[in-house]
Coordinates of C-alpha atoms and ligand atoms in Angstrom, one line a residue:
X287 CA -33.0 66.8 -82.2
X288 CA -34.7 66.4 -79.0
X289 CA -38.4 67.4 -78.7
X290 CA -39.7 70.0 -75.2
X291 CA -43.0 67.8 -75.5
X292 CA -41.5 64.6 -74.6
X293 CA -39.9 66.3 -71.6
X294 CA -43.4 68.4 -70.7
X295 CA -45.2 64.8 -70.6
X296 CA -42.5 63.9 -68.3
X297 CA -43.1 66.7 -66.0
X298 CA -46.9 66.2 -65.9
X299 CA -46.7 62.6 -65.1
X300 CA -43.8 63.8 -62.6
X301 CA -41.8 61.0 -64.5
X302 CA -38.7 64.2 -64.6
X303 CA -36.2 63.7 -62.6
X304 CA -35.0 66.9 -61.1
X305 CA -32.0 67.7 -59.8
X306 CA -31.7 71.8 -57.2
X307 CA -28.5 72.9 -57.4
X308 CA -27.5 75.4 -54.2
X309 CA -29.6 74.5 -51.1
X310 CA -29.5 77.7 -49.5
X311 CA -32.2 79.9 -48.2
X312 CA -34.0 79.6 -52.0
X313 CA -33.0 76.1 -53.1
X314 CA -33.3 73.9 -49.7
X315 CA -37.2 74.7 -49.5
X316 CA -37.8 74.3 -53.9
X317 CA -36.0 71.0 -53.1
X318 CA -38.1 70.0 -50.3
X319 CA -41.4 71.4 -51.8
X320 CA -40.8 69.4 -55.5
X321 CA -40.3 66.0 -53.6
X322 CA -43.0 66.4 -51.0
X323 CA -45.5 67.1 -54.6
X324 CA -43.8 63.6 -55.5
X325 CA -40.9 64.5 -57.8
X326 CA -38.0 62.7 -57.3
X327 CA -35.4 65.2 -56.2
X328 CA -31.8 65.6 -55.9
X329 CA -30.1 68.8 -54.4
X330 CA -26.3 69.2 -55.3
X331 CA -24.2 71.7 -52.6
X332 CA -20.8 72.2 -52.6
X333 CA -20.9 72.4 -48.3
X334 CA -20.3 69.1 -47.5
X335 CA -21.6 69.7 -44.0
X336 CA -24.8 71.2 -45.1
X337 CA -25.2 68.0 -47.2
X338 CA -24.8 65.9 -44.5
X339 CA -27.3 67.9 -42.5
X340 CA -30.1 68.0 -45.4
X341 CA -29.6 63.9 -46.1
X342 CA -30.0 63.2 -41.6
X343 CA -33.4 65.4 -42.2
X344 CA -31.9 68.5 -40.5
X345 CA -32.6 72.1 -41.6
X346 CA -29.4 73.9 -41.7
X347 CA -31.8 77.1 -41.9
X348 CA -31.3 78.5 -37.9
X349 CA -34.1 81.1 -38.2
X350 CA -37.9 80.8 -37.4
X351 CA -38.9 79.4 -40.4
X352 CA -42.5 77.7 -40.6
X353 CA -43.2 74.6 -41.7
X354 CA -39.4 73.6 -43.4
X355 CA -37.7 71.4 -40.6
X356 CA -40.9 69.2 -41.0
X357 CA -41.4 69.1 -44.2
X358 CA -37.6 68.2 -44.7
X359 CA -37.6 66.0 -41.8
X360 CA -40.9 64.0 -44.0
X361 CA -39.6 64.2 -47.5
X362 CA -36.3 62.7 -46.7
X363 CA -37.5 59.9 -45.0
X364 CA -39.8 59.4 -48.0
X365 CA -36.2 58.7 -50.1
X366 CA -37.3 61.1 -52.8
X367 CA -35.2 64.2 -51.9
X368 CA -31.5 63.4 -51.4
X369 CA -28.2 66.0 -51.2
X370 CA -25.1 65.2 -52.8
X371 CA -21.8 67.1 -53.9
X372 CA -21.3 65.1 -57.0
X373 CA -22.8 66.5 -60.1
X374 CA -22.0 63.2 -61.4
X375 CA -25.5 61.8 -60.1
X376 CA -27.0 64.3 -62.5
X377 CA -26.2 62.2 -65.3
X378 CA -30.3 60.8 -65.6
X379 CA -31.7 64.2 -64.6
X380 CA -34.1 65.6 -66.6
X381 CA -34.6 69.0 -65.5
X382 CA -31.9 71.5 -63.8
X383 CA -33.1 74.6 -61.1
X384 CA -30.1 76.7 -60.3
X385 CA -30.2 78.8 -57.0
X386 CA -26.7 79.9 -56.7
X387 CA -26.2 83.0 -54.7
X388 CA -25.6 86.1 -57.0
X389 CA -24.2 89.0 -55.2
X390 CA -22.5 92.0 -56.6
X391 CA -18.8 93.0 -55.8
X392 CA -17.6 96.5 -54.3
X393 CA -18.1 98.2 -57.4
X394 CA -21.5 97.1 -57.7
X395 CA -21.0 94.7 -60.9
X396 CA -22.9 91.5 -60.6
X397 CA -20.5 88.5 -59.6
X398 CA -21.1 85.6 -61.3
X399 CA -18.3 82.5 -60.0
X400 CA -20.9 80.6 -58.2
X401 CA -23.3 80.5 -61.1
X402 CA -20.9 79.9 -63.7
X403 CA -19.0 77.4 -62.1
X404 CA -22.2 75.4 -61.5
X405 CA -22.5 75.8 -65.7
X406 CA -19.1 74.3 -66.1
X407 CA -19.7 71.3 -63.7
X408 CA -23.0 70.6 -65.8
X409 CA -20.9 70.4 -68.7
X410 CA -20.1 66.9 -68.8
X411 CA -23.2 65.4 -67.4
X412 CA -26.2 67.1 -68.7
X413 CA -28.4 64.5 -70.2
X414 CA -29.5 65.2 -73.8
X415 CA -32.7 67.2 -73.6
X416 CA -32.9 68.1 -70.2
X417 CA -34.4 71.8 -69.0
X418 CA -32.1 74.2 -67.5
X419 CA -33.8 76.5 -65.3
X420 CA -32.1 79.7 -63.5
X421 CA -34.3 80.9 -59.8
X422 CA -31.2 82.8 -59.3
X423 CA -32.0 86.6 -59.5
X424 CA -29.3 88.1 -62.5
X425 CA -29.1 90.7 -64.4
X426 CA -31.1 91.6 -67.4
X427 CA -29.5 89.9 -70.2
X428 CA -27.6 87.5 -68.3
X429 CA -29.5 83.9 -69.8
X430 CA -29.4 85.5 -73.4
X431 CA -25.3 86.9 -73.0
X432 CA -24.2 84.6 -69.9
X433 CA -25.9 81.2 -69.2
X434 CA -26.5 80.2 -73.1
X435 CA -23.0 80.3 -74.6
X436 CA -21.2 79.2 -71.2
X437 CA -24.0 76.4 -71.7
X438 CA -23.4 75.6 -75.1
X439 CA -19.6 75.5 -75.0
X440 CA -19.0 73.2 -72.2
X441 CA -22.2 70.7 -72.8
X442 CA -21.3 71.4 -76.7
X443 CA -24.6 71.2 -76.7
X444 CA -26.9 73.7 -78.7
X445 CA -30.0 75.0 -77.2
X446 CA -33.6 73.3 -78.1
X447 CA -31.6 71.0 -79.8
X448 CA -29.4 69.3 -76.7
X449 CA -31.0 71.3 -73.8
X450 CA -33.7 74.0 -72.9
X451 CA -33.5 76.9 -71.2
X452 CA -35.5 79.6 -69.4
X453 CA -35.3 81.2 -65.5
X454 CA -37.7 81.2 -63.4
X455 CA -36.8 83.6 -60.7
X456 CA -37.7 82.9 -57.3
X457 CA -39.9 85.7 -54.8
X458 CA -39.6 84.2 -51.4
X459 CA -37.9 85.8 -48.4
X460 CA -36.6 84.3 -45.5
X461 CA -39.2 84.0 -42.1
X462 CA -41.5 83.3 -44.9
X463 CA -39.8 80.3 -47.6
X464 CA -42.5 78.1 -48.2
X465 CA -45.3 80.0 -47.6
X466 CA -44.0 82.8 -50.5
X467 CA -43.2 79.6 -52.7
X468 CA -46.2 78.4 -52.9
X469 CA -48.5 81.6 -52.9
X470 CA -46.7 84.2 -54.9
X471 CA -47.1 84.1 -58.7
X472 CA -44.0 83.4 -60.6
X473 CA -43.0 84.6 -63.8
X474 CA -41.5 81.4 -66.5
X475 CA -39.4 83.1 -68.6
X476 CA -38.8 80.4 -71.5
X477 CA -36.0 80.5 -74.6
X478 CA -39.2 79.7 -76.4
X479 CA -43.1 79.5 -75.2
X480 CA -43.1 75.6 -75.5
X481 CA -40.0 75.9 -72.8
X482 CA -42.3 78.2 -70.8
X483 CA -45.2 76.1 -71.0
X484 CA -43.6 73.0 -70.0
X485 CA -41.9 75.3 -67.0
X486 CA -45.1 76.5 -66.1
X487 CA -46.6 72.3 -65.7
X488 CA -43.5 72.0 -63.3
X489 CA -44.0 74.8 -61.1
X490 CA -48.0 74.1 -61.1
X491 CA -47.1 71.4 -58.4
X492 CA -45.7 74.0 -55.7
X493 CA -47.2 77.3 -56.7
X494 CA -51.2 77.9 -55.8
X495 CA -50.9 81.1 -57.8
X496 CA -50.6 82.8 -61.4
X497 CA -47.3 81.6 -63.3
X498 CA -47.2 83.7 -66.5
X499 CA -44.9 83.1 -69.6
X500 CA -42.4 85.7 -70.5
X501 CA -39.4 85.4 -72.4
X502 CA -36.1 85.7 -70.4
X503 CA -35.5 89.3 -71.0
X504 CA -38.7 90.1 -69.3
X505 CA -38.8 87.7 -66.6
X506 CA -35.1 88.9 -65.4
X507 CA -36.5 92.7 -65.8
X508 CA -39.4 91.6 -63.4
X509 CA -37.5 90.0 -60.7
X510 CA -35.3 93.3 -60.4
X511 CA -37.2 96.0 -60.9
X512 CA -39.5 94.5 -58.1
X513 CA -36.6 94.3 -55.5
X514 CA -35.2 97.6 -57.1
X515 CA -38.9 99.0 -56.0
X516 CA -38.7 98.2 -52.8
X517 CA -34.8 99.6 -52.2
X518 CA -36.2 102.9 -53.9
X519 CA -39.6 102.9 -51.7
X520 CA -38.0 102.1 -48.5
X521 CA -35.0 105.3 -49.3
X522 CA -38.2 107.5 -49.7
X523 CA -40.1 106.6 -46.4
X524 CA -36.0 106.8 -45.0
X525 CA -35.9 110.8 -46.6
X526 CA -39.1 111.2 -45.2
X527 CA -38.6 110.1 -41.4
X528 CA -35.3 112.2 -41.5
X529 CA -37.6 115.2 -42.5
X530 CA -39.9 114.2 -39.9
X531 CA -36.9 114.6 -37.4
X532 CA -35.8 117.7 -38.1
X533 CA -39.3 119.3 -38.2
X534 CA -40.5 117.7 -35.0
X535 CA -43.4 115.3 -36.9
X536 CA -43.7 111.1 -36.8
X537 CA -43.2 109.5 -39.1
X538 CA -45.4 107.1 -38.4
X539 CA -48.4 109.2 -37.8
X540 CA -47.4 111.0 -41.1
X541 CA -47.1 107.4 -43.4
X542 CA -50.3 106.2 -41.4
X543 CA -52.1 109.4 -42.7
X544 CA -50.6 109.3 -46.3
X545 CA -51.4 105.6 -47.0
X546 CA -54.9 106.8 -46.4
X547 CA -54.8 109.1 -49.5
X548 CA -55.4 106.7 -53.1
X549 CA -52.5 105.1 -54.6
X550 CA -49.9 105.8 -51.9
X551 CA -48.0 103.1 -50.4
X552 CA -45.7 104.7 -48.1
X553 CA -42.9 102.1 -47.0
X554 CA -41.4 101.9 -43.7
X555 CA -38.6 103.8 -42.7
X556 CA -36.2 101.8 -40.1
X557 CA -32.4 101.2 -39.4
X558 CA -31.4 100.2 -42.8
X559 CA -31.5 97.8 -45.4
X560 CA -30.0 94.2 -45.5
X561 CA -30.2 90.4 -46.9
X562 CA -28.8 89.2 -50.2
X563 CA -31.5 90.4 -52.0
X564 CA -32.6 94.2 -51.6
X565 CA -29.1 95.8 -51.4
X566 CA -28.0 94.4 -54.7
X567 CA -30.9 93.7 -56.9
X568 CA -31.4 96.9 -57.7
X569 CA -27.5 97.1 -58.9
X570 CA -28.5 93.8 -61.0
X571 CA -31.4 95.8 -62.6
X572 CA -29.2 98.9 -63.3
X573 CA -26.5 96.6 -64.9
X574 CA -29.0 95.7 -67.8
X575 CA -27.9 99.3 -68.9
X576 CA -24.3 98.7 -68.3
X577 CA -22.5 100.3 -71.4
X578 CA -25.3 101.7 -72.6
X579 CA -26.0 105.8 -72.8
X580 CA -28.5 105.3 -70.6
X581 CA -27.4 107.9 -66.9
X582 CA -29.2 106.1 -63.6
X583 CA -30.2 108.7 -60.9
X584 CA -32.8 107.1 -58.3
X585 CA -31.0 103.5 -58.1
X586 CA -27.9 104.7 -56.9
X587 CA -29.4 107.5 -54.9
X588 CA -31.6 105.6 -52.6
X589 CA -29.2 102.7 -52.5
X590 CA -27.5 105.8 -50.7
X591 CA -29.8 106.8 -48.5
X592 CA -30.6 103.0 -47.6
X593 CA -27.1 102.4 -46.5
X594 CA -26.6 106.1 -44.7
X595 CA -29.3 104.6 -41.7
X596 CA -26.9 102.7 -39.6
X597 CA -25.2 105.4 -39.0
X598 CA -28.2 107.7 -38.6
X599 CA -28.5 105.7 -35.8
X600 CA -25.2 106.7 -34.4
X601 CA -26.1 110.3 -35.0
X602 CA -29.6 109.5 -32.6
X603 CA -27.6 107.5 -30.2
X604 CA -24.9 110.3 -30.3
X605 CA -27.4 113.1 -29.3
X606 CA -29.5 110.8 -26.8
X607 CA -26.4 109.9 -25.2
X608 CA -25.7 113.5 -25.1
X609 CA -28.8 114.4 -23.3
X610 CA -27.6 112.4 -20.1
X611 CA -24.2 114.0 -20.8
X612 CA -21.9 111.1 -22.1
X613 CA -20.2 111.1 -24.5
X614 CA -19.8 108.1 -27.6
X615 CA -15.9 107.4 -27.0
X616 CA -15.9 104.6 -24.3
X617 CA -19.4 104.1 -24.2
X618 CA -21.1 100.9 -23.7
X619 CA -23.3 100.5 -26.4
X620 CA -25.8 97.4 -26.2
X621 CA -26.4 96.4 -29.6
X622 CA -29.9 94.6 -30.0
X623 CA -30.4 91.8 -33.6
X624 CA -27.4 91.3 -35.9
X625 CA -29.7 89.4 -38.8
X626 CA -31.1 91.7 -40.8
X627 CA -34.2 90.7 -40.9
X628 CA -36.6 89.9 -37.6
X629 CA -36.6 86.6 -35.9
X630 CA -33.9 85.5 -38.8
X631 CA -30.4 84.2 -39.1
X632 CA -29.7 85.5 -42.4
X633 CA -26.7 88.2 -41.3
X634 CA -25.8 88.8 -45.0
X635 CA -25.4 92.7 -45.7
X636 CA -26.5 93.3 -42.2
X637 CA -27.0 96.9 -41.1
X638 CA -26.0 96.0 -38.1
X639 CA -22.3 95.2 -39.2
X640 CA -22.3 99.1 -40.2
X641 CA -23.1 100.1 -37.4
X642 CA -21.0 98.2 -35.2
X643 CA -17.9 98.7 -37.4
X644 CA -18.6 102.8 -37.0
X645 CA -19.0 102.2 -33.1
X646 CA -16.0 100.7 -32.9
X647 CA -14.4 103.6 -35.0
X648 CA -15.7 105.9 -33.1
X649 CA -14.1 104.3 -30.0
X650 CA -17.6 103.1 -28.7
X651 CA -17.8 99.4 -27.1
X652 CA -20.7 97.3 -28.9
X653 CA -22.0 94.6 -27.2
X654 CA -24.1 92.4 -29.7
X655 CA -27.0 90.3 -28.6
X656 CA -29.4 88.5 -31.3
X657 CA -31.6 85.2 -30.5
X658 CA -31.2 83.7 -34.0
X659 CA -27.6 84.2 -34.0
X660 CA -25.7 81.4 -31.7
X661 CA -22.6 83.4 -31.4
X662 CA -24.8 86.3 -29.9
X663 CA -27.1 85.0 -28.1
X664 CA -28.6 84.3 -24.2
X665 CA -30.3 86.6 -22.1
X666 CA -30.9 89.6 -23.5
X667 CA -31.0 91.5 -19.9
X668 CA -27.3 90.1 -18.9
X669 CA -26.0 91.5 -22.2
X670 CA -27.6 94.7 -21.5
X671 CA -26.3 94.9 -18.3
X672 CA -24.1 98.1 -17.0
X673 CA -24.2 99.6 -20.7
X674 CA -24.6 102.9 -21.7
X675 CA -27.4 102.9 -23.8
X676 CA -29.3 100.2 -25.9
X677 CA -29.8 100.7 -29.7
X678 CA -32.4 98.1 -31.1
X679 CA -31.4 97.5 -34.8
X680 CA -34.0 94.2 -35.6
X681 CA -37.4 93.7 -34.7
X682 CA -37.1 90.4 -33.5
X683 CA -40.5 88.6 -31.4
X684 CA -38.3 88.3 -28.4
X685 CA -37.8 92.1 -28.1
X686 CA -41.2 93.3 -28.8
X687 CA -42.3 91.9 -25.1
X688 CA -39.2 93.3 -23.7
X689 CA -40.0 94.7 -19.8
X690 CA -38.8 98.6 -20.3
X691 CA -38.4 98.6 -16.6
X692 CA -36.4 96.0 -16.4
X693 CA -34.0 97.3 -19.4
X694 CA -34.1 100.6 -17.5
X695 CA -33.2 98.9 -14.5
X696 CA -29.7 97.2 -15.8
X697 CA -28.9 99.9 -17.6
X698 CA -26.0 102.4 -16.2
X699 CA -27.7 105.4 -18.4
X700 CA -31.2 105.3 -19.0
X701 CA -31.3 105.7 -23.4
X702 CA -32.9 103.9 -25.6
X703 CA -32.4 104.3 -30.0
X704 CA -35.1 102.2 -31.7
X705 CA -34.4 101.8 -35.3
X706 CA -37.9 99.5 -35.6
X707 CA -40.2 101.6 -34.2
X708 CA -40.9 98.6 -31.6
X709 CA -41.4 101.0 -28.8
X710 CA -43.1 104.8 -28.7
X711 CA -41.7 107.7 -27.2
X712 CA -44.2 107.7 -24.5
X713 CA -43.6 104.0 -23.2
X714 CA -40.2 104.9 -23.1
X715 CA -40.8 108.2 -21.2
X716 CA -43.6 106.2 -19.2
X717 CA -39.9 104.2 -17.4
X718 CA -37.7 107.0 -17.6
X719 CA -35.2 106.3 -20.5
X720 CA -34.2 108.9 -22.8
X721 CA -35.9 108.1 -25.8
X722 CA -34.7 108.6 -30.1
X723 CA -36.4 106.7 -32.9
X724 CA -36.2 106.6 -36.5
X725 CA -38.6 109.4 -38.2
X726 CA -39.6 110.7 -34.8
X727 CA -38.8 114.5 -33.7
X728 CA -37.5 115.4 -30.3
X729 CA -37.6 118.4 -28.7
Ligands
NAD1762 N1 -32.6 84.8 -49.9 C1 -33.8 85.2 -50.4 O1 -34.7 85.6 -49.7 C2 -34.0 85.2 -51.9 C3 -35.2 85.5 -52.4 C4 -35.4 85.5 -53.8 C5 -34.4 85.2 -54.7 N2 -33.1 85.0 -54.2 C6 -32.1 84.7 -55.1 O2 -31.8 83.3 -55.1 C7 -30.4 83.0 -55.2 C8 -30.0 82.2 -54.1 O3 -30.1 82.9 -52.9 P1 -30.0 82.3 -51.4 O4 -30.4 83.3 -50.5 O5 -30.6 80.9 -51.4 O6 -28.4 82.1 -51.4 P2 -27.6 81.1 -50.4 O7 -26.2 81.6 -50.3 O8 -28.4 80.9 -49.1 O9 -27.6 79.7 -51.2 C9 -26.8 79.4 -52.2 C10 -26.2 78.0 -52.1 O10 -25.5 77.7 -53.3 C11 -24.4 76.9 -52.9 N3 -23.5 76.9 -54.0 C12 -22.6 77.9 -54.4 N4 -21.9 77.5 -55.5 C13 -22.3 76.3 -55.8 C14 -22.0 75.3 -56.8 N5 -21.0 75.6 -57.7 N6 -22.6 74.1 -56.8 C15 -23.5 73.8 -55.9 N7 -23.9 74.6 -54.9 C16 -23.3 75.9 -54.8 C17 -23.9 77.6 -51.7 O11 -23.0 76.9 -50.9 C18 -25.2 78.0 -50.9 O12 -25.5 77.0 -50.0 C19 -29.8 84.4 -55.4 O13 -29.7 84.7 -56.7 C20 -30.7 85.3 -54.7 O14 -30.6 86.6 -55.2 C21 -32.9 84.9 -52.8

């Protein structure tokens, strides 16, 4: 029977040998973050061109993200972080972090294949007495009904006897990866408090912030009731800046004005909701009452009204258009950030993709322009050139110092749809373009 004590005295004298398996968005920067704290590290991908990025010091990460290509560039020279696809070179590893991606399907049940695949592979090498720990986000219930017996059936190992267990999930966002990793507090959900202890030794080397123990239940309740917060939060500020439209208010003004009142934290209202984590999170979270009597009302409601904004867009762009007297069909609609998220590459659940796809339903043209992206981008002002209107769907730096004039200028109609709120009504007016943004009444 192996002992968690030998293994926590491993981790303190960063003796452990840790191995990050999945080096996206979560994993590459954990990776990068234990080995620069003087772990050595080895990160397992099943991209073989993302490998051979990460092991020639390159960040495969295309967005502005401070801080990572350096610190990748400095811990793989240092020979303590290396990629691999072989889970074979797990074989001495003494602890496990999984950051698969998790998403849900159409039906909004979690999907699991990348997360249980990486269990099989583990099967056959996981030393005796290593630490399994999940960042992934999953479902409440998922270590207890998921992760242990797939664990325990192909290592035919038995837990705190052959292995440990406990998750660990992760709170970073991308634009932000290494500064969230090693400010926000974590939560080390542990099979028993002797795993969470030694879990919280491990993460003490990358996280300058509070790292409570839980058991798994609660640390997977935490990570997806926070994300399920936000998704219901940013439906209500959505509810409320189509209120403020119909009744002629701002939004802005009104959430500025609320926020001031005690214990209100009005979110912001925009152009929709994207990323792998927000859209489905909160579908992870209601899934811990899956077959249960339990009947869910907000969730799927706001997941709702999140996804309706894209094409609230279309409904401002329709009646802005409509004001200069064009119609949608054949329009030429200049389409402004495809990430969902500003001065990012991460296009995963973007709400631009709704909206294109309707614009193209609609018998609309969509040209896309987006700096981060490489198939979309170049200058912004040739892509807007000779369309019929320019809907801005990211916030991204580069268009927040965008000349109005000039848009106005290469534009055939003068109309403008800001989903971001980047603009105001009045600079708009101040050039001469037909003005409609999210939350904001026209007359
Ligand atoms: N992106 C975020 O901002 C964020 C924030 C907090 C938590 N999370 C959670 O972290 C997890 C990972 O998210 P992400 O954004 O890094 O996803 P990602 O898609 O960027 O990264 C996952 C990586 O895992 C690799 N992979 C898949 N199957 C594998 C396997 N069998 N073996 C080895 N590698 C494999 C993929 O190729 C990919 O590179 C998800 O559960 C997500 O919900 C993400």
């Amino acid at each position: 029977m192996m002992d968690i004590n030998e293994l926590h005295e491993k981790i303190k004298d960063k003796q452990a040998r840790l191995a990050v398996i999945g080096l996206g968005y979560v994993g590459l920067p954990v990776a990068a973050m234990f080995a620069d704290a003087g772990f050595n590290v080895t990160g397992v991908e099943i991209i073989a061109e993302r490998v051979e990025k990460i092991n020639n010091g390159i960040s495969p990460i295309e967005g502005d993200e401070p801080g990572l290509a350096e610190l990748l560039e400095r811990v793989i020279k240092t020979g303590r972080l290396r990629a691999t696809l072989n889970y074979e070179d797990l074989r001495d590893h003494d602890v496990i972090l999984i950051d698969v991606e998790t998403p849900v399907d159409d039906q909004n049940i979690p999907r699991y294949e990348a997360l249980r695949s990486v269990l099989k592979s583990l099967g056959s090498v996981l030393k005796d007495g290593a630490l399994v720990i999940v960042e992934s986000t999953v479902a409440p219930g998922t270590i207890n009904q998921l992760v242990l017996p797939l664990l325990e059936k192909h290592t035919g190992k038995k837990l705190n006897e052959g292995f440990f267990l406990g998750i660990c999930p992760e709170r970073v966002m991308p634009g932000k990866l290494l500064k969230n990793l090693s400010t926000l507090s974590r939560v080390a959900g542990g099979m028993t408090p002797e795993t969470s202890q030694a879990m919280i030794s491990l993460y003490g080397y990358i996280v300058q912030a509070d790292l409570d123990p839980a058991d798994c239940i609660t640390a997977e309740l935490v990570k997806t009731t926070e994300n399920a917060y936000r998704d219901v939060q940013i439906a209500f500020a959505n509810e409320v800046a189509l209120i403020c439209e119909a009744a002629g208010g701002d939004v802005w003004k009104v959430r500025e004005l609320v926020n001031k009142s005690p214990m209100r934290h009005m979110h912001l209202p925009g152009a929709g909701v994207g990323g792998h984590c927000i859209p489905k999170d909160p579908w992870l979270l209601a899934y811990g009452a899956n077959g249960k009597d339990v009947v869910l009302r907000i969730i799927p409601a706001a997941r709702e009204v999140n996804n309706t904004m894209p094409l609230h867009m279309i409904k401002l762009l329709e009646n802005a258009l409509a004001q200069v007297g064009k119609p949608l069909l054949d329009a030429r609609i200049a389409v402004l950030g495809y990430a969902y998220l500003e001065n990012s590459d991460d296009t995963r659940n973007s709400p631009t993709r709704s909206l294109v796809a309707r614009l193209y339903e609609l018998g609309a043209q969509p040209v896309i322009h987006d700096p981060w992206i490489p198939e979309y981008d170049g200058d912004v002002f040739e892509r807007i050139k000779g369309c019929d209107a320019v809907v801005l769907m990211v916030a991204h730096s580069e268009y927040r110092t965008l000349d109005l004039a000039r848009l106005k200028s290469v534009l055939r109609l003068p109309v403008l749809v800001d989903g971001r709120h980047v603009f105001s009504a009045a600079q708009a007016d101040a050039v001469g373009l037909t003005y409609r943004g999210v939350g904001q009444g026209w007359e």
